Short mmCIF file of N, CA and C in Angstrom, two decimals:
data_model
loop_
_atom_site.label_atom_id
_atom_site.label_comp_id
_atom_site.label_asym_id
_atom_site.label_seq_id
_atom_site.Cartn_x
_atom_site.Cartn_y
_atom_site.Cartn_z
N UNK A 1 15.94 -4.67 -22.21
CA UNK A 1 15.06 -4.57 -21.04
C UNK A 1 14.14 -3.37 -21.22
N UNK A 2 12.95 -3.28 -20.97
CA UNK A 2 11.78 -2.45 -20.66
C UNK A 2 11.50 -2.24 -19.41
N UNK A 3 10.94 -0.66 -18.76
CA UNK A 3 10.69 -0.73 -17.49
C UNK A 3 9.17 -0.26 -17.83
N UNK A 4 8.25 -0.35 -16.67
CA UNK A 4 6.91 -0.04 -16.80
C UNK A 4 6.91 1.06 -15.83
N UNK A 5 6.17 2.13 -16.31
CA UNK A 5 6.75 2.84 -14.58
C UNK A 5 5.17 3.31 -14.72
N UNK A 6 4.11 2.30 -14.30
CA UNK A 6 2.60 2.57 -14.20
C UNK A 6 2.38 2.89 -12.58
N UNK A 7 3.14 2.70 -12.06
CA UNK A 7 2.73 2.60 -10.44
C UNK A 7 3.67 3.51 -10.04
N UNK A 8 3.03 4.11 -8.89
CA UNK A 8 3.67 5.58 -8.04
C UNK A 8 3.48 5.26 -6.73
N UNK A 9 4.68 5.26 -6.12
CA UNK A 9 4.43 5.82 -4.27
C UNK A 9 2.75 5.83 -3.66
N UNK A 10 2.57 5.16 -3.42
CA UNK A 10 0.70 5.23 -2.71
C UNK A 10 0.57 7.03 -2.01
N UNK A 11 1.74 7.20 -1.65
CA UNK A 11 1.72 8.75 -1.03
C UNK A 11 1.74 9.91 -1.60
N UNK A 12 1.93 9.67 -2.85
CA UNK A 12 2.54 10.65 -4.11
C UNK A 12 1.19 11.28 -5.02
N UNK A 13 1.57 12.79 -5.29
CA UNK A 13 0.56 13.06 -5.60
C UNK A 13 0.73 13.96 -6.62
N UNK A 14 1.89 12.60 -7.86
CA UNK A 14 2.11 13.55 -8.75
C UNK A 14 3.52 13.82 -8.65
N UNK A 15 4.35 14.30 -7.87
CA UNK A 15 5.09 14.99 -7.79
C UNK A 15 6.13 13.97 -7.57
N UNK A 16 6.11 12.62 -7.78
CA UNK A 16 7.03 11.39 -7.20
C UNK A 16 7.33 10.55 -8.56
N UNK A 17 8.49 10.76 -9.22
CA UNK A 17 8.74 9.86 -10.02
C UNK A 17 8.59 8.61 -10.46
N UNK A 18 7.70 8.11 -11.15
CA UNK A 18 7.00 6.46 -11.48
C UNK A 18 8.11 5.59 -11.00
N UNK A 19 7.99 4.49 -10.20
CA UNK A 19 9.26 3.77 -10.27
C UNK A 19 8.96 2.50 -11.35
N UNK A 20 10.57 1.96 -11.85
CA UNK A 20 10.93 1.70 -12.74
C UNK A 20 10.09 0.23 -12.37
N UNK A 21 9.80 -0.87 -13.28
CA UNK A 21 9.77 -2.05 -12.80
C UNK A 21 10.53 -3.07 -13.70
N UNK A 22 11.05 -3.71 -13.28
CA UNK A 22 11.96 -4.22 -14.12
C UNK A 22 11.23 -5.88 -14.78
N UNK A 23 11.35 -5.76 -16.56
CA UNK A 23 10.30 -6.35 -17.09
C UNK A 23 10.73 -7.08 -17.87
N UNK A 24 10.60 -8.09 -18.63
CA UNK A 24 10.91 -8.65 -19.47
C UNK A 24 10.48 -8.50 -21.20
N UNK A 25 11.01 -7.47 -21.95
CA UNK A 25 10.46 -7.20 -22.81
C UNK A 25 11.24 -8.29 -24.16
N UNK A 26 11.89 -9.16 -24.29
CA UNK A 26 12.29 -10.09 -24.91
C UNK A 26 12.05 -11.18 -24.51
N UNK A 27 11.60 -12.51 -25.14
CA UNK A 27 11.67 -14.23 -24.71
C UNK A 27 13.30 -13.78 -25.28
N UNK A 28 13.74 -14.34 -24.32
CA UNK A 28 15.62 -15.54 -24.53
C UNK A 28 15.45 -15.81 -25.40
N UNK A 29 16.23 -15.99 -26.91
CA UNK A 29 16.42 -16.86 -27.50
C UNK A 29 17.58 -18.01 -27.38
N UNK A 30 18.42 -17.99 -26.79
CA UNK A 30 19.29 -18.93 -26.58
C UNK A 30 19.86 -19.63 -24.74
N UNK A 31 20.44 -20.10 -24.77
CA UNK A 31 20.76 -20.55 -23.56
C UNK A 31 21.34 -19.04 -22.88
N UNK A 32 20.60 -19.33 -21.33
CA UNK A 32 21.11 -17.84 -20.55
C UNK A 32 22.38 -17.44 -20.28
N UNK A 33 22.65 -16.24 -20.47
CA UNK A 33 24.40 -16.00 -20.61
C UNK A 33 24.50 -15.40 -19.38
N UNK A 34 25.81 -15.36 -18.78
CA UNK A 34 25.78 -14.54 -17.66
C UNK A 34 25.82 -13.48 -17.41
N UNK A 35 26.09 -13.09 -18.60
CA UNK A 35 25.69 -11.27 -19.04
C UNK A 35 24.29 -11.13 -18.71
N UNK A 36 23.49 -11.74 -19.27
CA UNK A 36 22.09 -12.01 -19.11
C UNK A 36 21.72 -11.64 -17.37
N UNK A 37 22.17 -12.21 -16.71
CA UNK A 37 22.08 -12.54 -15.45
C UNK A 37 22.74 -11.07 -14.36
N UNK A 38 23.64 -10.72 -15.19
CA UNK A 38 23.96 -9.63 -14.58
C UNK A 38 23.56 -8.53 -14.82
N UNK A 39 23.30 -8.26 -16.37
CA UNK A 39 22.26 -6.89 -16.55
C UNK A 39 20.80 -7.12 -15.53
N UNK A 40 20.59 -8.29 -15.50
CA UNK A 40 19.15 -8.14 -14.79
C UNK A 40 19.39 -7.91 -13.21
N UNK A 41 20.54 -8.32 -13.14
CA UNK A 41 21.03 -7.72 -11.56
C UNK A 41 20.83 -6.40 -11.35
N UNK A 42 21.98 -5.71 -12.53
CA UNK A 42 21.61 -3.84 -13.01
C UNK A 42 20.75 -2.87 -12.98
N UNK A 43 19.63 -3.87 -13.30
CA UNK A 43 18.69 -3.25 -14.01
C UNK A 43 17.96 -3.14 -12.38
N UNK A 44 18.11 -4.93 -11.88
CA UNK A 44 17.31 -4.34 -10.32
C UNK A 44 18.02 -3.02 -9.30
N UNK A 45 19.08 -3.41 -9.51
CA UNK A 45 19.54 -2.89 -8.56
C UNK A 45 19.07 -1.03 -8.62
N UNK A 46 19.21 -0.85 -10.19
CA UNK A 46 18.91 0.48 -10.31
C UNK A 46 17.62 1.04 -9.83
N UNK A 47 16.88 0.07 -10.68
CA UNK A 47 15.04 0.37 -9.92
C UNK A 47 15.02 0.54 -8.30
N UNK A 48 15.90 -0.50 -7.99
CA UNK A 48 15.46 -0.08 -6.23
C UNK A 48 16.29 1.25 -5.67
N UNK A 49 17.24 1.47 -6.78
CA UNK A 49 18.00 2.62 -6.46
C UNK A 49 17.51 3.88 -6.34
N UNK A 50 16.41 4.08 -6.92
CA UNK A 50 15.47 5.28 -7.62
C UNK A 50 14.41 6.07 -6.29
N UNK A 51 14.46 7.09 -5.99
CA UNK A 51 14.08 8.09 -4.83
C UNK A 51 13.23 7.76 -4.68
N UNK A 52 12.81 7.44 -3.24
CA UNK A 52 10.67 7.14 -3.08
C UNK A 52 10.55 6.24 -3.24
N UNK A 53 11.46 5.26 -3.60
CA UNK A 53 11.06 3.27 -3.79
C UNK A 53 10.46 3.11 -2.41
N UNK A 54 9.40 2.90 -2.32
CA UNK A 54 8.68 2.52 -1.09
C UNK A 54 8.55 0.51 -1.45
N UNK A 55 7.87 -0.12 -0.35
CA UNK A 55 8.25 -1.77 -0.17
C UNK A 55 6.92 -2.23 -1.33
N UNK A 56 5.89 -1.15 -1.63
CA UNK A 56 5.28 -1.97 -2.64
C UNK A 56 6.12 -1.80 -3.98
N UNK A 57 6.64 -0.45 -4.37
CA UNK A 57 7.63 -0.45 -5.71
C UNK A 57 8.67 -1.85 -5.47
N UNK A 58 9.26 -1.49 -4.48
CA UNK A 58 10.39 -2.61 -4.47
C UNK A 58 9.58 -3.94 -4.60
N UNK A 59 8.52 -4.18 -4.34
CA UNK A 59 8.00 -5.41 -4.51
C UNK A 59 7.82 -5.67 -6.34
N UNK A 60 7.35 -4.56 -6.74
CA UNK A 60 7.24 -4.68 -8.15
C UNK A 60 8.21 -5.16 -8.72
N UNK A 61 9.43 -4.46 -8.22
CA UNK A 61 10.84 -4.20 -9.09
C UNK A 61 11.33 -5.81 -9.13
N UNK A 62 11.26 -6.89 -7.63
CA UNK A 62 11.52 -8.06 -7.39
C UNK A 62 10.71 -9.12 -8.25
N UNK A 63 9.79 -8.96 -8.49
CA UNK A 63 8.67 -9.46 -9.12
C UNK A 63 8.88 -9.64 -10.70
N UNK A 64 9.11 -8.50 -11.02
CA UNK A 64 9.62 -8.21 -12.36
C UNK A 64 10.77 -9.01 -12.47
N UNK A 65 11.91 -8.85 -11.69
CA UNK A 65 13.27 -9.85 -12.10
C UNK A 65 13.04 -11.03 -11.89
N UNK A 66 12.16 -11.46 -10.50
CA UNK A 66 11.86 -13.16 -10.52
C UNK A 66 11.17 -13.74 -11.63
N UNK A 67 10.22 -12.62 -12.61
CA UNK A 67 9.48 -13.58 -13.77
C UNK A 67 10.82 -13.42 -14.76
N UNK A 68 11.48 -12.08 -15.02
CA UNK A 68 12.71 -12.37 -15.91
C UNK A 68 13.34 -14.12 -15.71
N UNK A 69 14.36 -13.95 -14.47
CA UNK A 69 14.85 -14.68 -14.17
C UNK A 69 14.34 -16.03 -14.66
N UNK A 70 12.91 -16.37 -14.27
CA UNK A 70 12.29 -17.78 -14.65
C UNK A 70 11.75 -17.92 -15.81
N UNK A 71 12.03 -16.64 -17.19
CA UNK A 71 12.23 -16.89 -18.09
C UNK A 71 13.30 -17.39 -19.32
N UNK A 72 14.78 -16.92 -18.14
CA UNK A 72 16.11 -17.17 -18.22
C UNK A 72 16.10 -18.64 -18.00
N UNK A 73 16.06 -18.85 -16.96
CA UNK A 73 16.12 -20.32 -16.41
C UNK A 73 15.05 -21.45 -17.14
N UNK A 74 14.33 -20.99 -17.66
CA UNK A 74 13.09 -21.98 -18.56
C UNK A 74 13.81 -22.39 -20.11
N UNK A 75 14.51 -21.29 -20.52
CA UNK A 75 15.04 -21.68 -21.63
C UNK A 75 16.01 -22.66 -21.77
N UNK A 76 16.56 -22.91 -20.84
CA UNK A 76 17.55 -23.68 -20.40
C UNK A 76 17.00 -25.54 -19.71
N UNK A 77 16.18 -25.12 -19.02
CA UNK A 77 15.25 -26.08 -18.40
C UNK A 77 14.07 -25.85 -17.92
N UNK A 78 12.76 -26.10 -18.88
CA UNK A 78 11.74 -25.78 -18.87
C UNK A 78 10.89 -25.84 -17.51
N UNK A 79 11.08 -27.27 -17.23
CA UNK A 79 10.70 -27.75 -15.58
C UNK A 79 11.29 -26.49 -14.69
N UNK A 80 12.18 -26.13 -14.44
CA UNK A 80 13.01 -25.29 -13.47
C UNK A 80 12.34 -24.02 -13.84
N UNK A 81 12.42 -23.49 -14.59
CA UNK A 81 11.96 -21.99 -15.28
C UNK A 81 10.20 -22.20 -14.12
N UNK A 82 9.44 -23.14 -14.38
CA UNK A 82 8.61 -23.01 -14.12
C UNK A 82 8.20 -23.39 -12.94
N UNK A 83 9.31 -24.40 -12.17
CA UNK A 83 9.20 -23.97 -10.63
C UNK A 83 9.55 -22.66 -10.05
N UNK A 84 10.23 -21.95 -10.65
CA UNK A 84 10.80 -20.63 -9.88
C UNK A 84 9.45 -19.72 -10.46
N UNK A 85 8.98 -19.53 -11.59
CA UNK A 85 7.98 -19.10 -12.09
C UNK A 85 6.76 -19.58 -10.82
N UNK A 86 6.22 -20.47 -10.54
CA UNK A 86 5.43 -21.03 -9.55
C UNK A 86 5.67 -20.14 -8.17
N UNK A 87 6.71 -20.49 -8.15
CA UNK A 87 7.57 -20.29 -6.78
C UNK A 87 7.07 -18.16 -6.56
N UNK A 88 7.50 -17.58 -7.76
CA UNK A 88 7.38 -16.40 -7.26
C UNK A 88 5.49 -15.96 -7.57
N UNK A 89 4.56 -16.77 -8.74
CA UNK A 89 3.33 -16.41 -8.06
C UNK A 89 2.91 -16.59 -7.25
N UNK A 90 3.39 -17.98 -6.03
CA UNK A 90 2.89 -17.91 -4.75
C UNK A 90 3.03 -16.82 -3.89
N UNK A 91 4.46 -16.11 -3.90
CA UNK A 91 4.44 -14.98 -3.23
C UNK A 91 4.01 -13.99 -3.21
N UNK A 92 3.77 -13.79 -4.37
CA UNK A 92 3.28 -12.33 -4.99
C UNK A 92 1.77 -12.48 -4.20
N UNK A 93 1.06 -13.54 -4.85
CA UNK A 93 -0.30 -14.27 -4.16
C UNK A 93 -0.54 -13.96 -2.73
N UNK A 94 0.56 -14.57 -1.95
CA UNK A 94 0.40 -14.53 -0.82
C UNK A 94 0.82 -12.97 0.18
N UNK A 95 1.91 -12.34 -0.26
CA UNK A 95 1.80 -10.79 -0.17
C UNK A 95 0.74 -10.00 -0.20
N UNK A 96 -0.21 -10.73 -1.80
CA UNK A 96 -1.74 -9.78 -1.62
C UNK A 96 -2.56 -9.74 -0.77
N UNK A 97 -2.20 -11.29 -0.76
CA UNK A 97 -3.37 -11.62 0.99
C UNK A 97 -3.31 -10.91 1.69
N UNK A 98 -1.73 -10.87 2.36
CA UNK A 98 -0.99 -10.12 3.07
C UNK A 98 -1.35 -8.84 3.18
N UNK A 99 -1.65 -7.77 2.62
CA UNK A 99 -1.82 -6.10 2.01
C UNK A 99 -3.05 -6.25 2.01
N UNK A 100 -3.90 -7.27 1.68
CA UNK A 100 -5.88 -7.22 1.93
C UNK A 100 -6.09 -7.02 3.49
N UNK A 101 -5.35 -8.18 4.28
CA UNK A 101 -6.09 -8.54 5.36
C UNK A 101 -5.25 -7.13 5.95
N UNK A 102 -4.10 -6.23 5.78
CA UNK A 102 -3.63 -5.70 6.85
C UNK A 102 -4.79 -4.13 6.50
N UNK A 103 -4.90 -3.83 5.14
CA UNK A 103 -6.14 -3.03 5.01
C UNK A 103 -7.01 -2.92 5.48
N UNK A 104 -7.68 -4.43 5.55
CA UNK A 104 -9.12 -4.40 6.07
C UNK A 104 -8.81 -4.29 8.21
N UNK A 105 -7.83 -4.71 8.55
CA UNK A 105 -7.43 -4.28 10.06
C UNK A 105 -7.08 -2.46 9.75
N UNK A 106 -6.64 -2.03 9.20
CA UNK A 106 -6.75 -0.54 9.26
C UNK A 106 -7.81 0.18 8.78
N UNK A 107 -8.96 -0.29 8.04
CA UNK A 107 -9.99 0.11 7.91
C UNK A 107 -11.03 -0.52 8.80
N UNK A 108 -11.14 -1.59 9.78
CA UNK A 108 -11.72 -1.72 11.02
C UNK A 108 -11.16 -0.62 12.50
N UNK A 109 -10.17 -0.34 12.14
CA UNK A 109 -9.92 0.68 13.35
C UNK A 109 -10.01 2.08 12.83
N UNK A 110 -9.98 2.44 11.46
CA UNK A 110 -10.69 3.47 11.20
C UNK A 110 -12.05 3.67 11.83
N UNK A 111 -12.66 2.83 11.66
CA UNK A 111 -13.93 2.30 11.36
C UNK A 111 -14.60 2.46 12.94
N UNK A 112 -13.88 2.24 13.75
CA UNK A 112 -14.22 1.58 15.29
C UNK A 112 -13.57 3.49 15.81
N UNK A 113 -12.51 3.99 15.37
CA UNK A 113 -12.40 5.37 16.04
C UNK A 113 -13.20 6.35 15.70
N UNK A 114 -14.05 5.91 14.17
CA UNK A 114 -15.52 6.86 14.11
C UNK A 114 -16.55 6.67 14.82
N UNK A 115 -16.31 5.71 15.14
CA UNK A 115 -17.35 5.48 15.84
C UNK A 115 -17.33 5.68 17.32
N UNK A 116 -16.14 5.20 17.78
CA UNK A 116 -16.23 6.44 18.83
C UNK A 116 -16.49 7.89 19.10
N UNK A 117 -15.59 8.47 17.92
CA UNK A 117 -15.76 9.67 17.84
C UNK A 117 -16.96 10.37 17.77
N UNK A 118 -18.12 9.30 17.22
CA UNK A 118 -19.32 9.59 17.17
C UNK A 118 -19.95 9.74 18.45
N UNK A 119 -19.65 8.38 18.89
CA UNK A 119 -20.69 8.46 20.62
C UNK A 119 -19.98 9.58 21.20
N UNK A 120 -18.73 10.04 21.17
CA UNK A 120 -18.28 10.89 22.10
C UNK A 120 -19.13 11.98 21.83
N UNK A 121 -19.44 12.48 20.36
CA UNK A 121 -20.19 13.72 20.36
C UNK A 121 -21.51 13.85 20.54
N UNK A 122 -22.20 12.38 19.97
CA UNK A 122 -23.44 12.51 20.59
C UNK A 122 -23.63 13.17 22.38
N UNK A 123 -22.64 12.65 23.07
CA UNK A 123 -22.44 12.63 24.85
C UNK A 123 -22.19 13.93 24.52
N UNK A 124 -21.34 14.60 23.76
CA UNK A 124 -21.08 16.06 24.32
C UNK A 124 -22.29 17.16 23.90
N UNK A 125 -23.04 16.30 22.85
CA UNK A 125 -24.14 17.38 22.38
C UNK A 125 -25.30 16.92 23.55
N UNK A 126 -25.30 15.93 24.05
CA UNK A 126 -26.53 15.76 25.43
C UNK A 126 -25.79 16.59 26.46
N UNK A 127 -24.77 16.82 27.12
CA UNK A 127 -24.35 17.84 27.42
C UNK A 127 -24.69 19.08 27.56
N UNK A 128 -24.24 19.32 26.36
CA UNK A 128 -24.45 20.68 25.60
C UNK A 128 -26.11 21.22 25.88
N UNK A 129 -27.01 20.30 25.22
CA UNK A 129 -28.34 20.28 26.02
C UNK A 129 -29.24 20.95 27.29
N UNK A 130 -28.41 20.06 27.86
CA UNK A 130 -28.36 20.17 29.62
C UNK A 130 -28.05 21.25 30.26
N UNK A 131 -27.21 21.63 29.51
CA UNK A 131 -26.04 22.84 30.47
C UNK A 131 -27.40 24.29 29.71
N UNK A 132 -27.44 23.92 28.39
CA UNK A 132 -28.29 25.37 27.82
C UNK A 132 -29.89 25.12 28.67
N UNK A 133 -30.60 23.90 29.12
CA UNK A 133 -31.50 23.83 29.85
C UNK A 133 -31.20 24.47 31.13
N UNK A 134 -30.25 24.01 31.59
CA UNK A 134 -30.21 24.61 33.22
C UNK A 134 -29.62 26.27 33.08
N UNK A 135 -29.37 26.58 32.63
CA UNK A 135 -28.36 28.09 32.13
C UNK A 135 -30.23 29.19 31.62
N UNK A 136 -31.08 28.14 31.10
CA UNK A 136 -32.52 29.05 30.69
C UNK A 136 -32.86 28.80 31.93
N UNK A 137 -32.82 27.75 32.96
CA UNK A 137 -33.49 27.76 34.09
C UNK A 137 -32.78 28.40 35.11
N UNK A 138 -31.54 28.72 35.22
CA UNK A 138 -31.17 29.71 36.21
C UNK A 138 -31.81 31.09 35.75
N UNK A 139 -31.67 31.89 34.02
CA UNK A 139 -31.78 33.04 33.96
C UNK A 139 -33.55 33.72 34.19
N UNK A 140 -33.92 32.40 34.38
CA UNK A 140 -35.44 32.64 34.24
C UNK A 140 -36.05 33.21 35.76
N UNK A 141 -34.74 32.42 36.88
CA UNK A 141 -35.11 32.21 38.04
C UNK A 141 -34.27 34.09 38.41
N UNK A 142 -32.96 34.05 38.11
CA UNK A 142 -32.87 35.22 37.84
C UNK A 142 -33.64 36.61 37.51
N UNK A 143 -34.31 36.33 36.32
CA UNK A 143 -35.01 37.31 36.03
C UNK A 143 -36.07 37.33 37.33
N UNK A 144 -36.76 36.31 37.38
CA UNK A 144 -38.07 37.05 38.68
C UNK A 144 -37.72 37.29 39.78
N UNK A 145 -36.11 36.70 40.01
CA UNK A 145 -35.44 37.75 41.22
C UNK A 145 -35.42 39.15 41.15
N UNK A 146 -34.90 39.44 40.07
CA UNK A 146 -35.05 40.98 39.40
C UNK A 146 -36.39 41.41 39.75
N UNK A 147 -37.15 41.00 39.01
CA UNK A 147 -38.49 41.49 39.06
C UNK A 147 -39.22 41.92 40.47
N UNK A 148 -38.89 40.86 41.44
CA UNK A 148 -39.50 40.55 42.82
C UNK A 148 -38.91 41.71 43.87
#
């Protein structure tokens, strides 16, 4: 087994250990053993074991054993290998969707509280305006009280 550890914690800045992904660095050569089946259990279990596994690592780590797995199972029965193979790019697929559309809803309410934040300051700088207009027009009225 090979792990890839290209991907880090989205929060991490450096300082967060790559998590492991669990990969298939051999084709099977023979029918799947259950040794087979249980190191790849191991191997997940460890990756998700690893500090800072946040749900996109763990997604990796699952991903990684479901293409193992449906490389296990293909050798054995090609059809099958490649429904479960099928089976886990739909998810992966559909997860991305998943992680696009919830982005683009957190970058519309980013998006919508700048913009509030904007009108609010425009309003506080017309304000601001106002108050220094009337504040020159009291001291002015002031002063020729003085004067008078």
């Amino acid at each position: 087994f090979s792990h890839r550890s290209s991907m880090r914690h989205p929060a991490s800045r450096g300082d967060v250990e790559p998590v492991r992904q669990v990969t298939l660095s051999v084709e099977p050569s023979g029918p799947p053993k259950r040794a087979a089946a249980l190191a790849l259990q191991k191997e997940l279990r460890e990756a998700l074991g690893q500090p800072h596994v946040g749900a996109h690592e763990a997604l990796l780590c699952w991903d990684g054993a479901m293409r193992q797995l449906a490389a296990q199972v293909a050798v054995q029965c090609a059809e099958r290998g490649e429904l479960i193979e099928q089976g886990r790019r739909f998810f992966i697929g559909r997860i991305g969707e998943l992680e696009r559309a919830k982005e683009q809803r957190q970058q519309a309410a980013i998006d919508g509280a700048l913009a509030a934040a904007h009108k609010e300051r425009l309003g506080l700088q017309a304000k601001i305006t106002k108050y220094k207009l009337e504040l020159r027009a009291l001291q002015t009225r002031l002063a020729s009280a003085q004067t008078s």
